[in-house]
Coordinates of C-alpha atoms and ligand atoms in Angstrom, one line a residue:
M235 CA -29.8 -70.2 25.6
S236 CA -26.8 -72.4 25.0
L237 CA -23.6 -71.5 23.2
K238 CA -23.6 -71.5 19.5
S239 CA -22.2 -74.5 17.8
I240 CA -19.5 -73.6 15.2
N241 CA -16.9 -76.0 14.1
P242 CA -13.7 -73.9 14.3
T243 CA -11.9 -75.9 11.6
K244 CA -14.6 -75.0 9.1
T245 CA -14.1 -71.2 9.5
N246 CA -12.2 -69.0 7.0
S247 CA -9.8 -67.9 9.8
W248 CA -8.8 -71.5 10.5
I249 CA -7.8 -71.9 6.9
N250 CA -5.9 -68.6 7.1
L251 CA -4.2 -69.8 10.3
R252 CA -3.2 -73.0 8.6
N253 CA -1.5 -71.0 5.8
H254 CA 0.1 -68.7 8.3
F255 CA 1.3 -71.7 10.3
N256 CA 3.1 -73.0 7.2
D257 CA 4.8 -69.6 6.9
I258 CA 5.9 -69.3 10.5
K259 CA 6.5 -72.8 11.7
D260 CA 10.2 -72.9 10.7
I261 CA 11.1 -69.5 11.9
H262 CA 13.1 -69.7 15.1
I263 CA 11.4 -67.7 17.9
R264 CA 14.7 -65.8 18.4
E265 CA 14.5 -64.7 14.8
L266 CA 11.0 -63.3 15.3
F267 CA 12.6 -60.8 17.6
N268 CA 14.8 -59.6 14.8
E269 CA 11.9 -59.2 12.4
D270 CA 10.0 -56.8 14.6
T271 CA 11.6 -54.3 16.9
H272 CA 8.2 -53.6 18.6
R273 CA 7.6 -57.2 19.3
L274 CA 7.6 -56.9 23.1
E275 CA 5.2 -54.0 23.0
T276 CA 2.7 -56.0 21.0
L277 CA 3.3 -59.3 22.8
S278 CA 3.2 -58.2 26.5
I279 CA 0.5 -56.9 28.8
E280 CA 0.7 -55.0 32.0
W281 CA -2.4 -55.5 34.1
E282 CA -2.8 -54.7 37.9
D283 CA 0.2 -56.3 39.5
F284 CA 0.7 -58.8 36.6
Y285 CA 3.2 -58.5 33.8
F286 CA 2.4 -61.1 31.1
D287 CA 5.1 -61.6 28.5
F288 CA 4.1 -63.8 25.7
S289 CA 6.7 -62.7 23.2
K290 CA 8.7 -66.0 23.6
N291 CA 6.1 -67.8 21.5
K292 CA 5.9 -68.9 17.9
I293 CA 3.7 -66.0 16.9
N294 CA 3.9 -62.5 15.4
S295 CA 1.4 -59.7 15.0
V296 CA -0.2 -61.5 12.0
T297 CA -0.9 -64.5 14.3
I298 CA -2.7 -62.2 16.8
N299 CA -4.8 -60.7 14.0
L300 CA -5.8 -64.1 12.8
F301 CA -6.6 -65.2 16.4
N302 CA -8.8 -62.2 16.5
D303 CA -10.6 -63.2 13.2
L304 CA -11.2 -66.6 14.6
L305 CA -12.7 -65.3 17.8
E306 CA -15.0 -63.0 15.8
E307 CA -16.0 -65.8 13.5
I308 CA -16.9 -68.1 16.4
D309 CA -18.5 -65.2 18.3
L310 CA -16.6 -65.5 21.5
K311 CA -18.1 -62.2 22.6
S312 CA -21.6 -63.5 22.8
S313 CA -20.4 -66.7 24.6
I314 CA -18.7 -64.5 27.2
K315 CA -21.9 -62.6 27.7
K316 CA -23.9 -65.8 28.2
Y317 CA -21.3 -67.1 30.6
F318 CA -21.5 -64.1 32.9
T319 CA -25.2 -63.5 32.7
G320 CA -26.5 -66.9 33.8
E321 CA -27.5 -68.4 30.4
K322 CA -27.7 -72.2 30.7
I323 CA -24.5 -72.8 28.9
N324 CA -24.0 -76.2 30.6
S325 CA -26.6 -77.4 28.2
T326 CA -26.3 -81.2 28.8
E327 CA -27.2 -80.6 32.4
S328 CA -29.4 -77.6 31.7
R329 CA -27.5 -75.4 34.2
A330 CA -26.0 -71.9 34.3
V331 CA -22.3 -71.6 35.0
L332 CA -22.0 -68.9 37.6
H333 CA -18.9 -69.3 39.7
T334 CA -18.2 -65.7 38.6
A335 CA -21.3 -64.6 40.5
L336 CA -19.7 -65.7 43.7
R337 CA -17.2 -62.9 43.4
A338 CA -19.4 -60.3 41.8
S339 CA -20.2 -57.1 43.6
E340 CA -23.2 -57.1 45.9
N341 CA -24.8 -54.4 43.8
E342 CA -25.0 -56.6 40.7
K343 CA -28.1 -58.4 39.7
I344 CA -27.6 -61.9 38.2
L345 CA -30.7 -63.9 37.2
V346 CA -31.1 -67.6 37.2
D347 CA -34.6 -68.7 36.2
G348 CA -35.7 -65.1 36.5
K349 CA -34.5 -64.8 40.2
D350 CA -31.6 -62.7 41.3
I351 CA -29.0 -65.0 43.0
I352 CA -26.9 -62.2 44.6
P353 CA -28.9 -62.0 47.8
K354 CA -28.4 -65.8 48.4
I355 CA -24.7 -65.4 47.8
T356 CA -24.4 -62.5 50.2
K357 CA -26.3 -64.4 52.8
A358 CA -24.0 -67.4 52.4
K359 CA -20.9 -65.2 52.7
E360 CA -22.3 -63.7 55.9
K361 CA -22.8 -67.2 57.3
I362 CA -19.1 -68.1 56.4
K363 CA -17.9 -64.8 58.0
L364 CA -19.8 -65.3 61.3
F365 CA -18.8 -69.0 61.5
T366 CA -15.1 -68.1 60.8
E367 CA -15.2 -65.5 63.5
S368 CA -16.8 -67.7 66.1
I369 CA -14.2 -70.4 65.5
L370 CA -11.2 -68.0 65.4
T371 CA -12.2 -66.1 68.5
G372 CA -12.9 -69.2 70.4
N373 CA -16.6 -68.4 70.8
H374 CA -17.5 -71.7 69.3
T375 CA -15.9 -74.4 71.5
G376 CA -15.7 -78.1 71.3
F377 CA -17.7 -80.6 73.4
K378 CA -15.2 -80.2 76.3
G379 CA -15.2 -76.4 76.1
H380 CA -11.9 -76.2 74.3
K381 CA -11.0 -73.9 71.5
I382 CA -10.9 -75.6 68.0
T383 CA -7.3 -76.0 67.0
D384 CA -7.6 -78.2 63.9
I385 CA -10.0 -78.3 60.9
V386 CA -10.3 -81.3 58.5
N387 CA -11.8 -80.8 55.1
I388 CA -13.3 -84.1 53.8
G389 CA -14.1 -83.9 50.1
I390 CA -12.7 -85.0 46.8
G391 CA -12.2 -83.4 43.3
G392 CA -13.5 -79.9 43.3
S393 CA -14.5 -80.3 46.9
D394 CA -10.8 -80.7 47.8
L395 CA -8.4 -79.5 45.1
G396 CA -9.3 -75.8 45.1
P397 CA -9.5 -75.2 48.8
S398 CA -6.4 -77.4 49.6
M399 CA -4.4 -75.6 46.9
V400 CA -5.4 -72.2 48.1
V401 CA -4.8 -73.0 51.8
E402 CA -1.3 -74.3 50.9
S403 CA -0.5 -71.4 48.6
L404 CA -1.5 -68.9 51.3
S405 CA 0.1 -70.6 54.3
H406 CA 2.1 -67.5 55.0
Y407 CA -1.1 -65.6 55.7
K408 CA -2.5 -68.3 58.0
T409 CA -4.5 -68.0 61.2
D410 CA -3.5 -70.2 64.2
L411 CA -5.8 -73.1 63.1
N412 CA -4.1 -76.2 61.6
S413 CA -5.8 -77.3 58.4
H414 CA -5.9 -80.9 57.1
F415 CA -7.3 -82.3 53.9
V416 CA -8.6 -85.9 53.4
S417 CA -9.7 -86.7 49.9
N418 CA -8.7 -90.2 48.9
V419 CA -10.6 -93.1 50.3
D420 CA -7.3 -94.5 51.4
G421 CA -7.8 -95.7 55.0
D422 CA -4.0 -95.5 55.7
H423 CA -4.0 -91.8 54.9
L424 CA -7.1 -91.1 57.0
N425 CA -5.6 -93.0 60.0
E426 CA -2.4 -91.0 59.7
V427 CA -4.4 -87.7 59.8
L428 CA -6.6 -88.8 62.7
G429 CA -3.5 -89.9 64.6
K430 CA -2.5 -86.2 64.8
L431 CA -5.9 -85.0 66.1
R432 CA -7.9 -84.8 69.3
P433 CA -11.7 -85.1 68.9
E434 CA -12.4 -82.4 71.4
T435 CA -10.5 -79.7 69.5
T436 CA -11.2 -80.8 65.9
L437 CA -13.8 -79.5 63.4
F438 CA -14.7 -81.7 60.4
I439 CA -16.0 -80.1 57.3
I440 CA -17.8 -82.5 55.0
V441 CA -17.8 -81.0 51.5
S442 CA -19.8 -82.7 48.8
K443 CA -22.0 -80.9 46.4
T444 CA -24.0 -84.1 45.8
F445 CA -23.5 -85.7 49.2
T446 CA -23.4 -89.1 47.4
T447 CA -19.7 -89.4 46.5
I448 CA -18.5 -92.7 47.9
E449 CA -15.0 -91.6 48.8
T450 CA -16.2 -88.6 50.8
L451 CA -19.1 -90.5 52.5
T452 CA -16.9 -93.4 53.5
N453 CA -14.3 -91.0 55.0
A454 CA -17.0 -89.0 56.7
N455 CA -18.6 -92.1 58.3
S456 CA -15.2 -93.4 59.5
V457 CA -14.4 -90.0 61.0
R458 CA -17.8 -89.9 62.7
S459 CA -17.2 -93.3 64.3
W460 CA -13.7 -92.2 65.4
F461 CA -15.3 -89.1 67.0
L462 CA -18.1 -91.0 68.7
N463 CA -15.5 -93.2 70.4
A464 CA -14.8 -90.1 72.5
A465 CA -18.0 -88.1 72.4
S466 CA -21.7 -88.5 72.1
E467 CA -24.2 -88.0 69.3
N468 CA -25.2 -84.7 70.9
D469 CA -21.7 -83.4 70.4
I470 CA -21.7 -83.9 66.7
S471 CA -23.2 -80.5 66.0
K472 CA -20.2 -78.8 67.6
H473 CA -17.7 -80.7 65.5
F474 CA -19.3 -81.5 62.1
I475 CA -20.4 -79.0 59.5
A476 CA -21.2 -79.7 55.8
V477 CA -21.1 -77.9 52.5
S478 CA -23.6 -79.3 50.1
S479 CA -26.5 -78.7 47.7
N480 CA -28.1 -81.9 49.0
I481 CA -29.5 -80.7 52.4
E482 CA -31.6 -83.9 52.8
K483 CA -28.6 -86.2 52.5
A484 CA -26.5 -84.1 54.8
V485 CA -29.2 -84.1 57.5
E486 CA -29.6 -87.8 57.0
F487 CA -25.9 -88.1 57.8
G488 CA -26.4 -86.4 61.1
I489 CA -25.4 -82.8 60.3
N490 CA -27.4 -80.1 62.1
P491 CA -29.3 -78.2 59.4
E492 CA -27.9 -74.9 60.9
N493 CA -24.4 -76.3 60.2
I494 CA -25.0 -76.8 56.5
F495 CA -23.5 -74.3 54.2
P496 CA -25.1 -74.0 50.7
M497 CA -23.9 -75.0 47.3
W498 CA -25.9 -74.4 44.1
D499 CA -26.3 -76.3 40.9
W500 CA -25.0 -73.3 38.9
V501 CA -21.5 -73.7 40.5
G502 CA -19.5 -76.6 39.1
G503 CA -17.4 -78.6 41.6
R504 CA -14.1 -77.7 40.0
F505 CA -15.0 -74.0 40.1
S506 CA -16.4 -74.0 43.6
L507 CA -13.6 -72.7 45.8
W508 CA -15.2 -69.3 45.8
S509 CA -18.4 -70.6 47.4
S510 CA -19.0 -72.1 50.8
V511 CA -16.7 -74.9 49.6
G512 CA -14.0 -72.3 50.4
I513 CA -14.9 -72.3 54.1
S514 CA -11.7 -74.1 55.0
I515 CA -9.9 -71.2 53.2
S516 CA -11.8 -68.6 55.3
L517 CA -10.9 -70.5 58.5
S518 CA -7.3 -70.9 57.4
I519 CA -6.6 -67.3 56.4
G520 CA -9.4 -65.4 58.0
Y521 CA -12.6 -64.1 56.3
E522 CA -11.1 -60.8 55.2
K523 CA -8.3 -62.5 53.3
F524 CA -10.9 -64.8 51.7
E525 CA -12.7 -61.7 50.5
E526 CA -9.4 -60.4 49.1
L527 CA -9.1 -63.7 47.1
L528 CA -12.6 -63.1 45.7
L529 CA -11.8 -59.5 44.9
G530 CA -8.7 -60.6 43.0
A531 CA -10.8 -63.0 40.9
R532 CA -13.4 -60.3 40.3
K533 CA -10.7 -58.0 38.9
M534 CA -9.7 -60.7 36.4
D535 CA -13.4 -61.3 35.5
L536 CA -13.7 -57.6 34.6
H537 CA -10.5 -57.7 32.6
F538 CA -11.7 -60.8 30.7
K539 CA -15.2 -59.4 30.1
S540 CA -14.1 -56.0 28.9
N541 CA -10.7 -56.1 27.3
E542 CA -10.2 -56.3 23.6
F543 CA -9.0 -59.8 22.6
S544 CA -5.5 -58.7 21.6
K545 CA -5.0 -57.4 25.1
N546 CA -6.9 -60.0 27.0
I547 CA -4.7 -62.3 29.0
P548 CA -7.0 -65.4 29.3
V549 CA -8.1 -65.1 25.7
L550 CA -4.5 -64.9 24.5
M551 CA -3.5 -67.9 26.7
A552 CA -6.3 -69.9 25.2
C553 CA -5.4 -68.9 21.6
L554 CA -1.8 -69.9 22.2
S555 CA -2.8 -73.3 23.5
M556 CA -5.2 -73.8 20.6
W557 CA -2.3 -72.8 18.2
Y558 CA 0.1 -75.3 19.7
N559 CA -2.5 -78.1 20.2
N560 CA -4.2 -77.9 16.8
F561 CA -1.5 -76.6 14.5
F562 CA 1.8 -77.7 15.9
N563 CA 0.4 -80.9 17.5
Y564 CA 2.0 -80.3 20.8
Q565 CA -0.2 -82.2 23.2
T566 CA 0.9 -81.2 26.7
H567 CA 1.4 -78.0 28.5
A568 CA 3.5 -77.4 31.6
V569 CA 2.9 -75.0 34.4
I570 CA 6.0 -74.1 36.4
P571 CA 5.4 -71.7 39.4
Y572 CA 8.6 -70.4 41.0
S573 CA 7.1 -70.6 44.5
E574 CA 7.1 -73.6 46.7
N575 CA 3.7 -72.5 48.0
L576 CA 2.2 -73.2 44.6
K577 CA 3.3 -76.8 44.6
S578 CA -0.2 -78.0 44.1
F579 CA -1.2 -75.5 41.5
S580 CA -0.7 -77.8 38.5
K581 CA -2.6 -80.6 40.3
Y582 CA -5.5 -78.1 40.8
L583 CA -5.3 -77.0 37.2
Q584 CA -5.4 -80.6 36.0
Q585 CA -9.0 -81.0 37.2
A586 CA -10.1 -77.5 36.2
S587 CA -8.7 -78.0 32.7
M588 CA -8.9 -81.7 31.9
E589 CA -12.3 -82.4 33.5
S590 CA -13.6 -79.4 31.6
N591 CA -12.1 -79.8 28.2
G592 CA -11.3 -83.5 28.0
K593 CA -14.2 -83.9 25.6
Q594 CA -14.6 -85.7 22.3
T595 CA -18.1 -84.5 21.4
D596 CA -18.9 -81.1 20.0
R597 CA -21.8 -78.9 20.9
S598 CA -24.0 -80.4 18.1
G599 CA -23.4 -83.9 19.6
N600 CA -21.0 -85.0 16.9
L601 CA -17.6 -86.6 17.6
T602 CA -14.9 -84.1 16.8
N603 CA -12.3 -84.8 14.1
Y604 CA -9.8 -82.4 15.6
E605 CA -7.8 -82.4 18.8
T606 CA -9.4 -81.0 22.0
G607 CA -8.3 -80.9 25.6
Q608 CA -4.9 -80.3 27.0
I609 CA -2.7 -82.4 29.2
I610 CA -1.6 -80.2 32.0
W611 CA 1.3 -81.0 34.3
G612 CA 4.0 -79.3 36.2
Q613 CA 6.0 -78.7 39.3
T614 CA 7.6 -75.8 41.0
G615 CA 10.9 -74.3 39.8
T616 CA 13.7 -74.8 40.7
N617 CA 12.8 -78.4 41.6
A618 CA 11.5 -79.1 38.1
Q619 CA 14.8 -78.0 36.6
H620 CA 16.5 -80.8 38.4
S621 CA 13.8 -83.3 37.3
F622 CA 12.1 -83.1 33.9
F623 CA 13.7 -79.9 32.4
Q624 CA 16.2 -82.1 30.5
L625 CA 13.3 -83.1 28.3
L626 CA 12.0 -79.6 28.0
H627 CA 15.4 -78.4 26.7
Q628 CA 16.6 -81.4 24.7
G629 CA 13.8 -83.8 24.2
S630 CA 12.2 -84.5 20.8
K631 CA 8.9 -83.3 22.1
I632 CA 8.1 -79.6 22.5
I633 CA 6.3 -78.6 25.7
P634 CA 4.9 -75.1 25.7
S635 CA 5.1 -73.9 29.3
D636 CA 3.8 -71.1 31.7
F637 CA 6.4 -69.7 34.0
I638 CA 4.9 -68.0 37.0
G639 CA 7.2 -65.9 39.2
F640 CA 7.0 -63.2 41.8
K641 CA 8.8 -59.9 42.0
N642 CA 8.8 -60.0 45.8
S643 CA 9.1 -62.9 48.2
I644 CA 6.5 -63.0 50.9
K645 CA 8.8 -62.7 53.8
G646 CA 11.5 -60.8 52.0
N647 CA 14.5 -63.1 51.9
E648 CA 16.4 -61.4 49.1
V649 CA 19.3 -63.7 48.7
H650 CA 17.1 -66.7 48.1
H651 CA 14.7 -64.8 46.0
D652 CA 17.3 -63.5 43.7
I653 CA 18.7 -67.0 43.1
L654 CA 15.2 -68.4 42.6
M655 CA 14.3 -65.7 40.1
A656 CA 17.7 -65.7 38.3
N657 CA 16.8 -69.3 37.5
F658 CA 13.3 -68.3 36.4
F659 CA 14.6 -65.8 33.9
A660 CA 17.5 -68.1 32.8
Q661 CA 15.1 -70.9 31.9
T662 CA 12.8 -69.1 29.5
K663 CA 15.8 -67.5 27.9
A664 CA 17.5 -70.8 27.4
L665 CA 14.4 -72.5 26.2
M666 CA 14.0 -69.8 23.5
N667 CA 17.6 -69.2 22.5
G668 CA 19.3 -72.6 23.0
T669 CA 22.9 -72.7 21.9
I670 CA 22.2 -72.1 18.2
N671 CA 25.0 -69.5 17.7
E672 CA 27.4 -71.2 20.0
K673 CA 29.9 -73.8 19.0
V674 CA 29.2 -77.0 20.9
E675 CA 31.4 -80.0 21.2
S676 CA 28.8 -82.5 20.0
N677 CA 25.1 -82.9 19.5
H678 CA 24.9 -84.2 23.1
R679 CA 25.5 -80.6 24.2
L680 CA 23.2 -79.0 21.6
F681 CA 20.2 -77.0 22.6
K682 CA 18.0 -76.2 19.7
G683 CA 15.9 -73.6 21.6
D684 CA 12.8 -72.5 19.9
R685 CA 10.7 -73.8 22.8
P686 CA 7.7 -71.5 23.6
T687 CA 7.0 -70.1 27.0
N688 CA 4.7 -67.6 28.6
T689 CA 6.1 -65.5 31.5
F690 CA 4.0 -64.1 34.3
L691 CA 5.8 -61.8 36.6
I692 CA 3.5 -60.9 39.5
N693 CA 4.2 -58.5 42.2
K694 CA 3.7 -60.8 45.2
L695 CA 1.9 -64.0 46.1
S696 CA -1.1 -62.7 48.0
P697 CA -4.8 -63.7 48.4
S698 CA -5.7 -61.1 45.8
S699 CA -3.0 -62.1 43.2
L700 CA -3.8 -65.7 43.7
G701 CA -7.5 -65.0 43.1
S702 CA -6.6 -63.3 39.8
L703 CA -4.3 -66.1 38.8
I704 CA -6.9 -68.8 39.3
A705 CA -9.6 -66.8 37.6
M706 CA -7.2 -66.2 34.7
Y707 CA -6.9 -70.0 34.1
E708 CA -10.6 -70.5 34.6
H709 CA -11.3 -68.1 31.8
K710 CA -8.6 -69.6 29.6
I711 CA -10.3 -73.0 30.0
F712 CA -13.7 -71.4 29.2
T713 CA -12.3 -69.7 26.0
L714 CA -10.6 -72.9 24.8
G715 CA -13.9 -74.8 25.3
V716 CA -15.7 -72.1 23.2
I717 CA -13.0 -72.3 20.5
W718 CA -13.1 -76.1 20.4
N719 CA -16.9 -76.1 20.2
I720 CA -17.2 -78.5 23.2
L721 CA -19.2 -78.4 26.4
S722 CA -16.8 -77.6 29.2
F723 CA -19.1 -77.8 32.2
D724 CA -20.3 -81.4 32.4
Q725 CA -18.1 -84.4 33.3
F726 CA -19.8 -87.6 32.1
G727 CA -16.4 -89.1 31.6
V728 CA -16.0 -89.9 35.3
E729 CA -19.3 -91.9 35.5
L730 CA -18.3 -95.2 33.9
G731 CA -15.5 -95.9 36.3
K732 CA -17.7 -95.0 39.2
K733 CA -20.4 -97.4 38.1
L734 CA -18.0 -100.3 37.5
A735 CA -16.4 -99.7 41.0
T736 CA -19.8 -100.1 42.6
N737 CA -20.4 -103.3 40.7
I738 CA -17.0 -104.6 41.6
L739 CA -17.5 -103.8 45.3
Q740 CA -20.6 -106.0 45.2
D741 CA -18.7 -108.8 43.4
L742 CA -16.0 -108.6 46.1
T743 CA -18.7 -109.2 48.7
S744 CA -20.3 -112.1 46.8
Q745 CA -16.9 -113.3 45.6
D746 CA -18.4 -113.9 42.1
F747 CA -16.2 -112.6 39.3
N748 CA -17.6 -114.6 36.4
S749 CA -19.1 -111.6 34.6
H750 CA -15.7 -110.0 34.1
D751 CA -13.2 -110.2 31.2
S752 CA -10.3 -112.6 31.9
S753 CA -7.8 -109.9 32.8
T754 CA -10.1 -108.3 35.4
K755 CA -11.3 -111.7 36.7
T756 CA -7.7 -112.8 37.3
L757 CA -6.9 -109.6 39.1
L758 CA -9.9 -109.8 41.3
N759 CA -9.2 -113.5 42.1
R760 CA -5.6 -112.6 43.0
Y761 CA -6.8 -109.7 45.2
S762 CA -9.3 -111.9 47.0
S763 CA -7.1 -115.0 47.5
T764 CA -5.9 -115.6 51.0
D765 CA -2.3 -116.4 50.0
Ligands
F6P970 O1 -15.0 -86.5 39.7 C1 -16.3 -86.1 39.5 C2 -16.8 -85.1 40.4 O2 -18.2 -85.0 40.2 C3 -16.1 -83.7 40.3 O3 -16.6 -83.0 39.3 C4 -16.4 -83.2 41.7 O4 -15.6 -82.1 41.9 C5 -16.1 -84.4 42.5 O5 -16.6 -85.5 41.8 C6 -16.8 -84.4 43.9 O6 -18.2 -84.3 43.9 P1 -19.0 -83.9 45.1 O7 -18.7 -82.5 45.6 O8 -20.4 -84.0 44.7 O9 -18.7 -84.9 46.2

């Protein structure tokens, strides 16, 4: 059964939110603190090793109640249930959406088409575990009998962004393998990576759910040729593994069927790092730590499933984004982690969020007449402070932002960590307060403040807390999709460009550009000309 189709803007609570917006929009966030002495108690949540402070937002307890009314009216509860229990909520592709099953307990039972999928997941995890151990212990050797020293993940989109972000984020927990990621079909990058490697000590992981993605297959074929310059066909099975749901195509490519790790159609690419797609994570940090990542995510799943909405972190994050997007017309959202390890976090979230909720059609098939989707961007603090924070503080656009910081550094360098975190606390304070009560020389030095932020103070960056953090954003994305009445789990928007690229590639071979518009034709002629 698919999700209900309810236009949020036609609900009573939306009208009430509109009226409430008119009441609250001109009240400075700082003043909201004066209005309610219990503000922080209502607008903060302590959960596991997370502290979520959302008090520096343009909301009060009335807003939270109205959010709750809206969620009741659109029946978020039943949508959450369908999401976790394998209903085919990806209705355009007639698929369940069960990345959460990948981190569920082995004792659970989750049915897809009447069959429990947990045994398959357990079996796949066992395969990842054994393979990881055989590589890390040196049991599995390369074609010359050497230990594997380097792994290369070849995949794009969800087959790259999740694993590469996690491997980078958890580099302090790393095994002695060196990990590399090749996603773009940019030959210069591939050559640069191959230049650092020796065929006899390298393992290539071809990750493609469909095994038809042109970027991945082109890279995989080039890597195969590079490998075969030094080795023979028989050696391929020691150096190439694949993660795919398309076994036939992977075998056709030359992968030994025993070296194919499964993927299933009920796991979307952008939510797949918890599956065999995460094998590079397991190899990079060890299987036990990979399990810790999954466990962190599972804890967040339980929080999301069971907590009342007014104390539910992903639900509140989604409501806040809807509030700013649809009522204040703030179009973008920044994510600023104060950890250099999380430098790819916003890049990862861009796919998770924008490929999911960048939709113009509602669940009844009508084009929406309200804003959906969120432009996500960001960079690590303090770097971002010396880059785009000028606009955050004094620009004419308001950018709601998530600040993610850690109470403890990983290796315990207190001096640096205090400086890092002093900046973290200073920025959200400055964005809220501005200089409103201070005398400033001129408007050039004026900070109006009143800029909303969420603060996440997490104990430490670890596999478990990262797992929870990622799952938290996954559920925020899901909830926003439910509120906006869109289908978050297909991605037809990427198809047109792919199709045209295939046609253009053929035209480049035939050198016939006549079917194109004048702009494209001129560009193709210029590209093809020999001068
Ligand atoms: O960009 C479209 C997309 O289908 C993503 O959703 C997906 O993560 C990526 O391409 C890669 O797909 P595959 O794993 O099938 O190669």
